Amino acid sequence: QRRVHGSLMNDIFVVLTDTLHKTGFKLQCQILQHLISVVATGRITAPLSPQQAAGMDNVTCVKQYLLGLLGNFPNLQRRQIEIFIEGMLELRADLHTFKAHIRDFLVQLKEFTGEDNGELYDEERESELRRKKEDMNRRLEAVPGLVAPAPPNPKDDDFLMD
């Protein structure tokens, strides 16, 4: 249980921070949210690490682990990482807010390197485009005659069976 938790946390952050992985942001955030939640709510009671000091709770262990993991980025200061970790713990209950927090952190990482971070907003853009299209269709359908009826499907036509 404890080895899997640390390995998953590591792998999720590797994928999130890798510039070659641009898809799956929502799912990665959901997994990370779950990993943080099971520790923060005390659902994992066994120590997460064999090196975990006696009496150290799992939340503190995860904080230290993430500080070490994310401390490898030269453009981040320790305080930025601490704020990010605290934010994940505090915002874990709402996926939308949690995801926005992760996105903001990734933008901070990419600002230093000058990389494009537009892919982090793809899901929201797609959702907004879909919503606008549905709104337009509703408005067009509200006015009789603006939307052409769908052409008949030849497979459904009985008169072609003669």
Short mmCIF file of C-alpha atoms in Angstrom, two decimals:
data_model
loop_
_atom_site.label_atom_id
_atom_site.label_comp_id
_atom_site.label_asym_id
_atom_site.label_seq_id
_atom_site.Cartn_x
_atom_site.Cartn_y
_atom_site.Cartn_z
CA GLN A 1 0.00 0.00 0.00
CA ARG A 2 2.67 2.51 1.00
CA ARG A 3 5.04 1.73 -1.87
CA VAL A 4 2.23 2.00 -4.38
CA HIS A 5 1.13 5.38 -2.99
CA GLY A 6 4.60 6.93 -3.27
CA SER A 7 5.20 5.41 -6.67
CA LEU A 8 1.89 6.71 -8.01
CA MET A 9 2.53 10.20 -6.62
CA ASN A 10 5.95 10.21 -8.24
CA ASP A 11 4.65 8.96 -11.59
CA ILE A 12 1.77 11.45 -11.69
CA PHE A 13 4.12 14.36 -11.06
CA VAL A 14 6.59 13.06 -13.64
CA VAL A 15 3.82 12.99 -16.24
CA LEU A 16 2.30 16.32 -15.17
CA THR A 17 5.62 18.13 -15.38
CA ASP A 18 6.88 16.40 -18.54
CA THR A 19 6.55 18.68 -21.55
CA LEU A 20 5.94 15.72 -23.88
CA HIS A 21 2.77 14.59 -22.07
CA LYS A 22 -0.02 16.96 -23.03
CA THR A 23 -3.13 14.81 -22.61
CA GLY A 24 -4.86 13.31 -19.62
CA PHE A 25 -4.58 16.37 -17.37
CA LYS A 26 -8.04 15.89 -15.85
CA LEU A 27 -7.45 12.20 -15.09
CA GLN A 28 -4.01 12.90 -13.63
CA CYS A 29 -5.56 15.54 -11.37
CA GLN A 30 -8.28 13.11 -10.29
CA ILE A 31 -5.71 10.47 -9.37
CA LEU A 32 -3.57 13.00 -7.53
CA GLN A 33 -6.64 14.35 -5.72
CA HIS A 34 -7.52 10.82 -4.59
CA LEU A 35 -3.97 10.10 -3.43
CA ILE A 36 -3.91 13.31 -1.40
CA SER A 37 -7.40 12.68 0.00
CA VAL A 38 -6.73 9.17 1.28
CA VAL A 39 -3.76 10.46 3.23
CA ALA A 40 -5.40 13.68 4.47
CA THR A 41 -8.51 11.87 5.69
CA GLY A 42 -6.48 9.19 7.47
CA ARG A 43 -7.74 6.31 5.35
CA ILE A 44 -4.17 5.06 5.11
CA THR A 45 -3.05 4.34 8.63
CA ALA A 46 0.16 2.42 8.01
CA PRO A 47 3.35 4.46 7.63
CA LEU A 48 3.91 5.46 3.99
CA SER A 49 7.68 5.12 4.10
CA PRO A 50 10.08 2.80 5.87
CA GLN A 51 12.18 5.91 6.61
CA GLN A 52 9.20 7.67 8.20
CA ALA A 53 10.22 8.87 11.65
CA ALA A 54 8.40 7.35 14.61
CA GLY A 55 5.37 9.43 15.49
CA MET A 56 5.33 11.24 12.12
CA ASP A 57 1.88 11.24 10.58
CA ASN A 58 1.31 10.41 6.92
CA VAL A 59 0.33 13.95 5.97
CA THR A 60 3.69 15.26 7.17
CA CYS A 61 5.41 12.38 5.37
CA VAL A 62 3.66 13.27 2.09
CA LYS A 63 4.54 16.95 2.53
CA GLN A 64 8.20 16.08 3.01
CA TYR A 65 8.15 13.66 0.08
CA LEU A 66 6.63 16.28 -2.24
CA LEU A 67 9.04 18.96 -0.99
CA GLY A 68 11.92 16.69 -1.97
CA LEU A 69 10.36 15.69 -5.28
CA LEU A 70 9.39 19.19 -6.39
CA GLY A 71 12.52 20.74 -4.94
CA ASN A 72 14.37 19.42 -7.98
CA PHE A 73 12.99 22.27 -10.09
CA PRO A 74 15.61 25.03 -10.02
CA ASN A 75 13.09 27.77 -10.78
CA LEU A 76 10.94 27.09 -7.71
CA GLN A 77 11.62 28.40 -4.27
CA ARG A 78 10.90 26.27 -1.24
CA ARG A 79 8.09 28.59 -0.13
CA GLN A 80 6.34 28.25 -3.52
CA ILE A 81 6.41 24.48 -3.18
CA GLU A 82 5.14 24.60 0.41
CA ILE A 83 2.22 26.83 -0.64
CA PHE A 84 1.43 24.49 -3.52
CA ILE A 85 1.43 21.42 -1.25
CA GLU A 86 -0.73 23.13 1.38
CA GLY A 87 -3.10 24.19 -1.38
CA MET A 88 -3.46 20.62 -2.61
CA LEU A 89 -4.35 19.49 0.89
CA GLU A 90 -6.82 22.30 1.46
CA LEU A 91 -8.48 22.18 -1.99
CA ARG A 92 -8.75 18.40 -2.30
CA ALA A 93 -12.53 18.31 -1.79
CA ASP A 94 -13.41 20.10 -5.04
CA LEU A 95 -11.91 18.71 -8.26
CA HIS A 96 -12.43 21.91 -10.25
CA THR A 97 -10.58 24.04 -7.69
CA PHE A 98 -7.94 21.36 -7.18
CA LYS A 99 -7.35 21.13 -10.92
CA ALA A 100 -7.05 24.93 -11.21
CA HIS A 101 -4.47 24.88 -8.39
CA ILE A 102 -2.42 22.21 -10.19
CA ARG A 103 -2.70 24.16 -13.45
CA ASP A 104 -1.48 27.35 -11.79
CA PHE A 105 1.50 25.48 -10.43
CA LEU A 106 2.34 24.02 -13.84
CA VAL A 107 2.07 27.48 -15.39
CA GLN A 108 4.63 28.71 -12.84
CA LEU A 109 6.94 25.89 -13.92
CA LYS A 110 6.52 26.62 -17.61
CA GLU A 111 6.86 30.41 -17.29
CA PHE A 112 10.50 29.92 -16.35
CA THR A 113 11.23 27.79 -19.40
CA GLY A 114 9.22 29.97 -21.79
CA GLU A 115 7.13 27.03 -22.97
CA ASP A 116 3.59 27.29 -24.25
CA ASN A 117 1.08 26.28 -21.59
CA GLY A 118 -2.02 26.45 -23.78
CA GLU A 119 -2.61 22.70 -23.60
CA LEU A 120 -3.41 23.06 -19.91
CA TYR A 121 -6.60 24.87 -20.88
CA ASP A 122 -7.69 22.51 -23.70
CA GLU A 123 -10.41 20.84 -21.64
CA GLU A 124 -12.00 24.17 -20.73
CA ARG A 125 -11.77 25.41 -24.33
CA GLU A 126 -13.43 22.26 -25.63
CA SER A 127 -16.17 22.53 -23.01
CA GLU A 128 -16.76 26.21 -23.83
CA LEU A 129 -16.87 25.48 -27.57
CA ARG A 130 -19.34 22.63 -27.02
CA ARG A 131 -21.51 24.89 -24.84
CA LYS A 132 -21.50 27.67 -27.44
CA LYS A 133 -22.43 25.22 -30.18
CA GLU A 134 -25.31 23.85 -28.11
CA ASP A 135 -26.51 27.40 -27.36
CA MET A 136 -26.42 28.27 -31.07
CA ASN A 137 -28.34 25.12 -31.97
CA ARG A 138 -31.01 25.88 -29.34
CA ARG A 139 -31.45 29.42 -30.66
CA LEU A 140 -31.70 28.22 -34.25
CA GLU A 141 -34.17 25.48 -33.34
CA ALA A 142 -36.33 28.03 -31.48
CA VAL A 143 -37.11 29.80 -34.79
CA PRO A 144 -39.18 27.59 -37.11
CA GLY A 145 -37.61 27.09 -40.52
CA LEU A 146 -34.04 28.14 -39.66
CA VAL A 147 -32.81 24.60 -39.25
CA ALA A 148 -33.25 22.36 -42.26
CA PRO A 149 -34.79 19.01 -41.44
CA ALA A 150 -32.38 16.11 -41.46
CA PRO A 151 -32.28 14.30 -44.81
CA PRO A 152 -34.03 10.94 -44.75
CA ASN A 153 -31.85 7.96 -44.02
CA PRO A 154 -32.02 5.56 -47.01
CA LYS A 155 -31.85 2.58 -44.66
CA ASP A 156 -35.05 3.69 -42.93
CA ASP A 157 -37.08 4.32 -46.09
CA ASP A 158 -39.68 1.62 -46.70
CA PHE A 159 -40.53 2.87 -50.18
CA LEU A 160 -37.09 1.87 -51.51
CA MET A 161 -37.83 -1.78 -50.77
CA ASP A 162 -40.10 -2.22 -53.81
#
